[in-house]
Amino acid sequence: MRPSKRLERIPPYAFAELERKIAEKRAAGVDVISLGIGDPDRPTPALIVEAMQEAVTEPETHQYPSNRGREDFRGAVRDFYARRFDVALDPEREIIPAIGAKEAIFNLNLAFLDPGDYALAADPGYPVYTGGPWLAGAEPVLMALEPELGFVPDLGAIDEDVARRSKLMYLNYPNNPTGALAPEGFFQRVVDFARAYEILVVHDNSYSEIAFDGYRPPSFLATPGAKEVGVEVFSLSKGYNMTGWRCAVLVGNAEALDTYWRLKTNVDSGLFDAVQLAAIAALSPQADGEVASMTELYRRRRDLVCDALRKIGVDVHPPHATIYVWAPVPQGYESSTAYCEHVLEQAGVVITPGAVYGPAGEGWFRISLTTPDERLLEAVQRLGALAK
Ligand SMILES: *Cc1c(COP(=O)(O)O)cnc(C)c1O
């Protein structure tokens, strides 16, 4: 058996070695606490689960869904975008359900890239921004997120030829893994750049609903001209504790959505109608309180982690959004991987080396806030003891 050349180009799964070590530690009786993966620990809010329960009892949901999405689902997305982001969307042409953000991001590569094309990808960034272009036979080109610029790429530093050959640009604010918000004016510069080089911007909006300290992260589509050059993937996974449900929506440029839809009709058969009905409940104003209380939980955990890190001399900036704390590796370690291995070895705590998210992540590590409070506290105490 020989895998395709496309698949062989994908670097080995970055967490594989770490997972092996965790399994080894656990087998040896070590109480390992994982602050690695970003997967909300709290259950999906009851009003969403109840909407699902009701929906699955309706035989009309048991048949193939439409790949364009239910009319009531698209209406709920339109209402949510208007209410939350002040963005007007046409439900007929500017909204399509996706089987998670990962599906939409991956399939956009197949829909838009040919061999020889480039896709500009945030570095550090979500792995599909590079794996997707590779699997489409194209090339990802990394754009380093500059800490001094507030973790955005320096668009002016992108090579002219590279820009011309690029057909897609992946961005994500609030950002995983850095926790950064898009600085004032940045989205406008992205629109101007995309227009100049005819690039389709794919804004990954997986974290807009998890923000603290009074911040309300905007949609990329609220930027003047954004809809002419871009699409946005809005995922329900993180903000609504729905990672297992596989529910997201692709919104924005109608021509891009039509192209994505043409590809998608050849790949999958749409989002389960019952999940669409549950998503309507999630996007309704009735769920706002649930989102607010989850956000408050993450804020408390953020403060807990950042206070503890500061006490052990880590110069951490508390993030205003997302479920992650991104911090510099303490002095004296050869790499982020070496530090994270040391922490696992000595403290039984799993944290993620920044290099996993791309070369610009080297020198940093990520802590996910999706672990129950008492375990998070215990992990942080172990980190403190380790530093002494
Ligand atoms: C978690 C995550 C996703 C995946 O979202 P799904 O809707 O669960 O597929 C996409 N992008 C980023 C940046 C993420 O952190």
Short mmCIF file of C-alpha atoms and ligand atoms in Angstrom, two decimals:
data_model
loop_
_atom_site.label_atom_id
_atom_site.label_comp_id
_atom_site.label_asym_id
_atom_site.label_seq_id
_atom_site.Cartn_x
_atom_site.Cartn_y
_atom_site.Cartn_z
CA MET A 1 0.00 0.00 0.00
CA ARG A 2 1.35 3.43 -0.86
CA PRO A 3 -0.25 6.63 0.47
CA SER A 4 -0.61 9.52 -1.97
CA LYS A 5 2.31 11.92 -2.43
CA ARG A 6 -0.02 14.66 -1.24
CA LEU A 7 -0.51 12.93 2.09
CA GLU A 8 3.18 12.15 2.44
CA ARG A 9 3.98 15.87 2.26
CA ILE A 10 2.05 16.52 5.48
CA PRO A 11 4.45 16.63 8.44
CA PRO A 12 3.81 13.98 11.11
CA TYR A 13 1.13 14.84 13.65
CA ALA A 14 2.86 17.18 16.07
CA PHE A 15 1.18 15.82 19.18
CA ALA A 16 1.98 12.16 18.43
CA GLU A 17 5.26 12.04 20.35
CA LEU A 18 3.75 13.97 23.25
CA GLU A 19 0.78 11.60 23.39
CA ARG A 20 3.14 8.65 23.56
CA LYS A 21 4.95 10.25 26.52
CA ILE A 22 1.68 11.03 28.31
CA ALA A 23 0.53 7.43 27.91
CA GLU A 24 3.90 6.25 29.25
CA LYS A 25 3.64 8.52 32.33
CA ARG A 26 0.07 7.49 33.05
CA ALA A 27 1.01 3.81 32.73
CA ALA A 28 3.75 4.47 35.29
CA GLY A 29 1.12 5.80 37.71
CA VAL A 30 1.78 9.55 37.29
CA ASP A 31 -1.32 11.74 37.72
CA VAL A 32 -0.90 13.70 34.48
CA ILE A 33 -2.90 16.93 34.12
CA SER A 34 -3.38 18.02 30.53
CA LEU A 35 -3.60 21.72 29.73
CA GLY A 36 -2.93 20.83 26.13
CA ILE A 37 -5.97 20.58 23.96
CA GLY A 38 -8.56 23.38 23.51
CA ASP A 39 -11.77 21.48 24.08
CA PRO A 40 -14.30 23.00 26.53
CA ASP A 41 -14.74 20.83 29.62
CA ARG A 42 -18.26 22.08 30.44
CA PRO A 43 -21.30 20.42 28.82
CA THR A 44 -23.31 22.00 26.02
CA PRO A 45 -25.93 24.34 27.59
CA ALA A 46 -29.24 22.59 28.39
CA LEU A 47 -31.35 24.75 26.09
CA ILE A 48 -29.28 23.60 23.11
CA VAL A 49 -29.37 19.94 24.17
CA GLU A 50 -33.15 20.16 24.66
CA ALA A 51 -33.63 21.68 21.21
CA MET A 52 -31.61 18.75 19.81
CA GLN A 53 -33.67 16.20 21.77
CA GLU A 54 -36.86 17.59 20.36
CA ALA A 55 -35.45 17.81 16.84
CA VAL A 56 -34.24 14.21 16.65
CA THR A 57 -37.70 12.89 17.46
CA GLU A 58 -39.01 14.57 14.27
CA PRO A 59 -38.74 12.13 11.33
CA GLU A 60 -38.34 15.07 8.93
CA THR A 61 -34.82 15.58 10.34
CA HIS A 62 -33.80 12.00 9.52
CA GLN A 63 -33.36 12.45 5.79
CA TYR A 64 -30.55 14.05 3.83
CA PRO A 65 -30.26 17.73 4.70
CA SER A 66 -29.84 20.35 1.99
CA ASN A 67 -26.22 21.39 1.50
CA ARG A 68 -27.46 25.00 1.36
CA GLY A 69 -28.91 24.67 4.85
CA ARG A 70 -32.41 24.99 6.24
CA GLU A 71 -34.19 28.27 5.71
CA ASP A 72 -34.83 28.71 9.45
CA PHE A 73 -31.15 27.98 10.22
CA ARG A 74 -29.96 30.56 7.71
CA GLY A 75 -32.49 33.01 9.12
CA ALA A 76 -31.10 32.45 12.63
CA VAL A 77 -27.55 33.08 11.40
CA ARG A 78 -28.68 36.27 9.66
CA ASP A 79 -30.38 37.47 12.86
CA PHE A 80 -27.35 36.59 14.98
CA TYR A 81 -24.91 38.40 12.68
CA ALA A 82 -27.14 41.47 12.68
CA ARG A 83 -27.65 41.45 16.45
CA ARG A 84 -24.13 40.54 17.51
CA PHE A 85 -21.89 42.05 14.79
CA ASP A 86 -24.11 44.60 13.05
CA VAL A 87 -23.39 42.74 9.78
CA ALA A 88 -26.20 42.29 7.23
CA LEU A 89 -26.18 38.90 5.43
CA ASP A 90 -28.41 37.68 2.62
CA PRO A 91 -29.56 34.21 3.75
CA GLU A 92 -30.05 33.10 0.12
CA ARG A 93 -26.50 33.77 -1.03
CA GLU A 94 -24.25 34.63 1.88
CA ILE A 95 -24.75 31.82 4.43
CA ILE A 96 -23.93 28.08 4.17
CA PRO A 97 -23.76 25.61 7.10
CA ALA A 98 -20.48 23.73 7.57
CA ILE A 99 -19.69 20.49 9.39
CA GLY A 100 -17.36 22.39 11.71
CA ALA A 101 -14.90 25.15 10.89
CA LYS A 102 -12.29 22.52 10.03
CA GLU A 103 -14.43 21.19 7.17
CA ALA A 104 -15.03 24.65 5.74
CA ILE A 105 -11.36 25.67 5.97
CA PHE A 106 -10.15 22.42 4.43
CA ASN A 107 -12.67 22.43 1.58
CA LEU A 108 -11.96 26.07 0.69
CA ASN A 109 -8.45 24.90 -0.25
CA LEU A 110 -9.82 22.28 -2.62
CA ALA A 111 -12.28 24.78 -4.04
CA PHE A 112 -9.72 27.53 -4.76
CA LEU A 113 -6.17 26.18 -5.05
CA ASP A 114 -4.32 24.52 -7.91
CA PRO A 115 -0.76 23.18 -7.90
CA GLY A 116 1.61 26.15 -7.96
CA ASP A 117 -0.79 28.45 -6.08
CA TYR A 118 0.07 29.92 -2.70
CA ALA A 119 -2.04 30.32 0.41
CA LEU A 120 -0.88 32.83 3.03
CA ALA A 121 -1.16 31.28 6.48
CA ALA A 122 -0.84 32.85 9.92
CA ASP A 123 2.20 31.52 11.83
CA PRO A 124 1.66 30.42 14.57
CA GLY A 125 -1.72 29.16 13.42
CA TYR A 126 -4.31 26.43 13.26
CA PRO A 127 -2.67 23.46 11.46
CA VAL A 128 -5.31 23.22 8.69
CA TYR A 129 -4.10 26.58 7.25
CA THR A 130 -0.98 24.70 6.10
CA GLY A 131 -2.20 21.10 5.85
CA GLY A 132 -5.15 22.17 3.67
CA PRO A 133 -3.05 23.87 0.96
CA TRP A 134 -0.62 20.93 0.98
CA LEU A 135 -3.43 18.42 0.48
CA ALA A 136 -4.78 20.57 -2.34
CA GLY A 137 -1.35 20.27 -4.05
CA ALA A 138 -0.60 23.96 -3.44
CA GLU A 139 1.88 25.70 -1.14
CA PRO A 140 1.23 27.40 2.18
CA VAL A 141 3.38 30.52 2.72
CA LEU A 142 3.79 31.44 6.38
CA MET A 143 3.11 34.96 7.60
CA ALA A 144 4.75 35.39 11.00
CA LEU A 145 2.50 37.02 13.60
CA GLU A 146 4.70 39.71 15.10
CA PRO A 147 4.46 40.14 18.89
CA GLU A 148 5.51 43.81 18.53
CA LEU A 149 2.61 44.44 16.15
CA GLY A 150 0.12 42.77 18.49
CA PHE A 151 0.41 39.33 16.86
CA VAL A 152 -0.59 40.34 13.35
CA PRO A 153 1.49 39.78 10.20
CA ASP A 154 3.42 42.66 8.67
CA LEU A 155 1.57 42.79 5.34
CA GLY A 156 4.13 45.18 3.91
CA ALA A 157 6.82 42.52 4.36
CA ILE A 158 5.08 40.02 2.07
CA ASP A 159 7.05 39.57 -1.13
CA GLU A 160 5.36 41.08 -4.19
CA ASP A 161 5.65 37.85 -6.25
CA VAL A 162 4.35 35.77 -3.36
CA ALA A 163 1.38 38.09 -2.98
CA ARG A 164 0.59 37.79 -6.70
CA ARG A 165 0.67 34.00 -6.59
CA SER A 166 -1.46 33.83 -3.44
CA LYS A 167 -5.15 33.04 -3.79
CA LEU A 168 -6.11 32.64 -0.14
CA MET A 169 -5.13 34.28 3.15
CA TYR A 170 -5.91 32.69 6.52
CA LEU A 171 -6.41 34.92 9.53
CA ASN A 172 -7.97 34.27 12.94
CA TYR A 173 -8.96 36.88 15.57
CA PRO A 174 -9.44 36.48 18.46
CA ASN A 175 -6.38 34.34 17.80
CA ASN A 176 -5.48 30.78 18.61
CA PRO A 177 -2.82 30.24 19.97
CA THR A 178 -1.77 33.78 21.00
CA GLY A 179 -5.09 35.00 22.43
CA ALA A 180 -4.61 38.28 20.53
CA LEU A 181 -7.41 40.54 19.30
CA ALA A 182 -7.17 42.21 15.89
CA PRO A 183 -5.64 45.66 16.51
CA GLU A 184 -7.59 48.75 15.43
CA GLY A 185 -7.30 49.28 11.66
CA PHE A 186 -5.75 45.89 10.91
CA PHE A 187 -8.79 44.38 9.17
CA GLN A 188 -9.00 47.46 6.93
CA ARG A 189 -5.38 46.97 5.88
CA VAL A 190 -6.19 43.32 5.12
CA VAL A 191 -9.11 44.35 2.89
CA ASP A 192 -6.89 46.79 0.98
CA PHE A 193 -4.15 44.19 0.56
CA ALA A 194 -6.59 41.49 -0.60
CA ARG A 195 -8.13 43.88 -3.10
CA ALA A 196 -4.72 44.87 -4.53
CA TYR A 197 -3.64 41.24 -5.07
CA GLU A 198 -7.04 39.59 -5.67
CA ILE A 199 -6.77 37.32 -2.67
CA LEU A 200 -9.73 35.67 -0.95
CA VAL A 201 -9.45 36.31 2.79
CA VAL A 202 -10.65 33.48 5.00
CA HIS A 203 -11.26 34.81 8.48
CA ASP A 204 -11.54 32.04 11.05
CA ASN A 205 -13.91 33.33 13.71
CA SER A 206 -13.87 30.55 16.27
CA TYR A 207 -13.51 32.69 19.40
CA SER A 208 -15.50 35.92 19.07
CA GLU A 209 -17.92 34.91 21.84
CA ILE A 210 -15.21 34.26 24.45
CA ALA A 211 -13.86 37.70 25.37
CA PHE A 212 -13.20 39.45 28.67
CA ASP A 213 -12.68 42.87 30.22
CA GLY A 214 -15.51 44.43 28.21
CA TYR A 215 -14.14 43.51 24.77
CA ARG A 216 -16.64 42.48 22.06
CA PRO A 217 -14.58 41.11 19.17
CA PRO A 218 -15.95 42.20 15.77
CA SER A 219 -16.66 40.08 12.72
CA PHE A 220 -14.15 40.60 9.90
CA LEU A 221 -17.20 41.24 7.70
CA ALA A 222 -17.99 44.41 9.65
CA THR A 223 -14.97 46.01 7.92
CA PRO A 224 -15.95 48.17 4.92
CA GLY A 225 -15.28 46.21 1.71
CA ALA A 226 -14.66 42.89 3.53
CA LYS A 227 -17.53 41.10 1.86
CA GLU A 228 -16.06 41.86 -1.57
CA VAL A 229 -12.81 40.08 -0.72
CA GLY A 230 -13.59 37.67 2.05
CA VAL A 231 -15.49 34.99 3.86
CA GLU A 232 -15.74 34.22 7.56
CA VAL A 233 -16.04 30.84 9.24
CA PHE A 234 -18.05 31.13 12.44
CA SER A 235 -17.80 28.03 14.62
CA LEU A 236 -20.13 27.08 17.45
CA SER A 237 -17.55 24.65 18.88
CA LYS A 238 -15.74 26.77 21.44
CA GLY A 239 -18.21 29.50 22.38
CA TYR A 240 -21.13 27.13 22.92
CA ASN A 241 -19.28 24.03 24.19
CA MET A 242 -20.25 22.15 21.03
CA THR A 243 -16.97 20.70 19.73
CA GLY A 244 -18.48 17.23 19.34
CA TRP A 245 -21.52 18.46 17.41
CA ARG A 246 -19.59 19.60 14.32
CA CYS A 247 -21.41 22.84 13.64
CA ALA A 248 -20.19 26.00 11.94
CA VAL A 249 -21.26 28.36 9.22
CA LEU A 250 -19.48 29.93 6.26
CA VAL A 251 -20.65 33.48 5.57
CA GLY A 252 -19.68 36.37 3.32
CA ASN A 253 -18.77 36.72 -0.35
CA ALA A 254 -21.56 35.13 -2.41
CA GLU A 255 -19.35 34.04 -5.32
CA ALA A 256 -16.87 32.36 -2.97
CA LEU A 257 -19.72 30.63 -1.15
CA ASP A 258 -21.14 29.35 -4.41
CA THR A 259 -17.73 27.91 -5.36
CA TYR A 260 -17.41 26.28 -1.93
CA TRP A 261 -20.93 24.86 -2.29
CA ARG A 262 -20.11 23.35 -5.71
CA LEU A 263 -17.09 21.58 -4.19
CA LYS A 264 -19.02 20.55 -1.08
CA THR A 265 -21.86 18.90 -2.98
CA ASN A 266 -19.20 16.46 -4.25
CA VAL A 267 -17.71 15.81 -0.82
CA ASP A 268 -20.42 15.63 1.84
CA SER A 269 -24.18 15.71 2.18
CA GLY A 270 -24.71 18.60 4.50
CA LEU A 271 -25.21 19.30 8.19
CA PHE A 272 -27.71 17.08 10.08
CA ASP A 273 -31.02 18.98 10.25
CA ALA A 274 -31.34 18.30 13.98
CA VAL A 275 -27.96 19.95 14.57
CA GLN A 276 -29.12 22.94 12.52
CA LEU A 277 -32.24 23.17 14.73
CA ALA A 278 -30.09 22.99 17.88
CA ALA A 279 -27.86 25.72 16.45
CA ILE A 280 -30.91 27.97 16.08
CA ALA A 281 -31.36 27.70 19.87
CA ALA A 282 -27.64 28.40 20.42
CA LEU A 283 -27.73 31.56 18.30
CA SER A 284 -30.91 32.90 19.91
CA PRO A 285 -30.75 35.69 22.52
CA GLN A 286 -31.93 33.10 25.08
CA ALA A 287 -28.43 31.56 25.00
CA ASP A 288 -26.61 34.84 25.71
CA GLY A 289 -26.64 34.24 29.47
CA GLU A 290 -25.03 30.81 29.03
CA VAL A 291 -22.26 32.28 26.90
CA ALA A 292 -21.72 35.06 29.44
CA SER A 293 -21.38 32.65 32.34
CA MET A 294 -18.93 30.44 30.40
CA THR A 295 -16.89 33.50 29.57
CA GLU A 296 -16.82 34.48 33.23
CA LEU A 297 -15.53 31.00 34.09
CA TYR A 298 -12.66 31.35 31.60
CA ARG A 299 -11.86 34.84 32.90
CA ARG A 300 -11.44 33.47 36.41
CA ARG A 301 -9.26 30.66 35.14
CA ARG A 302 -7.21 33.09 33.05
CA ASP A 303 -6.51 35.20 36.14
CA LEU A 304 -5.62 32.12 38.14
CA VAL A 305 -3.12 30.94 35.53
CA CYS A 306 -1.61 34.36 34.78
CA ASP A 307 -1.14 35.19 38.49
CA ALA A 308 0.58 31.85 39.04
CA LEU A 309 2.83 32.28 36.00
CA ARG A 310 3.84 35.75 37.09
CA LYS A 311 4.74 34.45 40.54
CA ILE A 312 7.23 32.09 38.95
CA GLY A 313 8.71 34.86 36.84
CA VAL A 314 6.99 34.24 33.51
CA ASP A 315 6.31 37.55 31.74
CA VAL A 316 2.74 36.81 30.62
CA HIS A 317 0.21 39.24 29.16
CA PRO A 318 -3.30 38.13 30.15
CA PRO A 319 -5.35 37.63 26.95
CA HIS A 320 -8.57 39.60 26.45
CA ALA A 321 -10.17 36.69 24.58
CA THR A 322 -10.04 32.94 23.78
CA ILE A 323 -9.47 29.94 26.02
CA TYR A 324 -5.66 30.15 25.87
CA VAL A 325 -2.77 31.74 27.69
CA TRP A 326 0.29 32.27 25.47
CA ALA A 327 3.50 32.86 27.36
CA PRO A 328 7.24 33.05 26.70
CA VAL A 329 9.37 30.02 27.58
CA PRO A 330 11.50 30.80 30.67
CA GLN A 331 15.23 31.38 30.20
CA GLY A 332 17.50 28.40 30.14
CA TYR A 333 15.64 26.04 27.83
CA GLU A 334 16.84 25.16 24.38
CA SER A 335 13.37 25.20 22.80
CA SER A 336 9.66 25.30 23.57
CA THR A 337 9.56 21.53 23.10
CA ALA A 338 12.42 21.03 25.57
CA TYR A 339 10.62 23.17 28.15
CA CYS A 340 7.29 21.39 27.73
CA GLU A 341 8.99 17.99 27.98
CA HIS A 342 10.70 19.14 31.18
CA VAL A 343 7.35 20.29 32.62
CA LEU A 344 5.73 16.96 31.78
CA GLU A 345 8.68 15.02 33.15
CA GLN A 346 9.03 16.95 36.41
CA ALA A 347 5.48 18.16 37.14
CA GLY A 348 3.23 15.76 35.23
CA VAL A 349 1.60 18.74 33.50
CA VAL A 350 0.98 18.89 29.76
CA ILE A 351 1.41 22.28 28.10
CA THR A 352 1.82 22.82 24.37
CA PRO A 353 5.10 23.94 22.80
CA GLY A 354 4.57 26.99 20.61
CA ALA A 355 6.60 25.46 17.79
CA VAL A 356 3.73 23.04 17.18
CA TYR A 357 1.78 25.95 15.64
CA GLY A 358 4.58 27.03 13.32
CA PRO A 359 8.17 28.30 13.44
CA ALA A 360 7.11 31.73 14.74
CA GLY A 361 5.64 29.97 17.79
CA GLU A 362 9.12 28.93 18.91
CA GLY A 363 10.02 30.47 22.26
CA TRP A 364 6.42 30.32 23.50
CA PHE A 365 4.08 27.85 25.12
CA ARG A 366 0.28 27.59 25.30
CA ILE A 367 -1.93 26.73 28.24
CA SER A 368 -5.55 25.83 27.56
CA LEU A 369 -8.13 26.96 30.13
CA THR A 370 -10.48 24.05 29.42
CA THR A 371 -9.65 22.05 32.55
CA PRO A 372 -11.88 22.03 35.67
CA ASP A 373 -10.83 24.65 38.26
CA GLU A 374 -9.40 22.31 40.89
CA ARG A 375 -7.22 20.49 38.37
CA LEU A 376 -6.10 23.75 36.82
CA LEU A 377 -5.16 25.06 40.27
CA GLU A 378 -3.25 21.87 41.03
CA ALA A 379 -1.39 22.12 37.70
CA VAL A 380 -0.45 25.71 38.37
CA GLN A 381 0.80 24.84 41.89
CA ARG A 382 2.97 22.12 40.42
CA LEU A 383 4.44 24.59 37.93
CA GLY A 384 5.17 26.94 40.84
CA ALA A 385 6.91 24.20 42.83
CA LEU A 386 8.93 23.23 39.76
CA ALA A 387 10.37 26.72 39.45
CA LYS A 388 11.74 26.76 43.00
C1 LIG B 1 -10.97 24.82 17.36
C2 LIG B 1 -10.62 25.61 16.17
C3 LIG B 1 -11.20 25.31 14.93
C4 LIG B 1 -12.09 24.09 14.72
O1 LIG B 1 -13.40 24.37 14.87
P1 LIG B 1 -14.50 23.28 14.54
O2 LIG B 1 -15.70 24.10 14.24
O3 LIG B 1 -14.65 22.43 15.77
O4 LIG B 1 -14.03 22.47 13.37
C5 LIG B 1 -10.90 26.12 13.85
N1 LIG B 1 -10.06 27.15 13.97
C6 LIG B 1 -9.47 27.45 15.13
C7 LIG B 1 -8.56 28.61 15.20
C8 LIG B 1 -9.72 26.68 16.26
O5 LIG B 1 -9.10 26.97 17.41
#
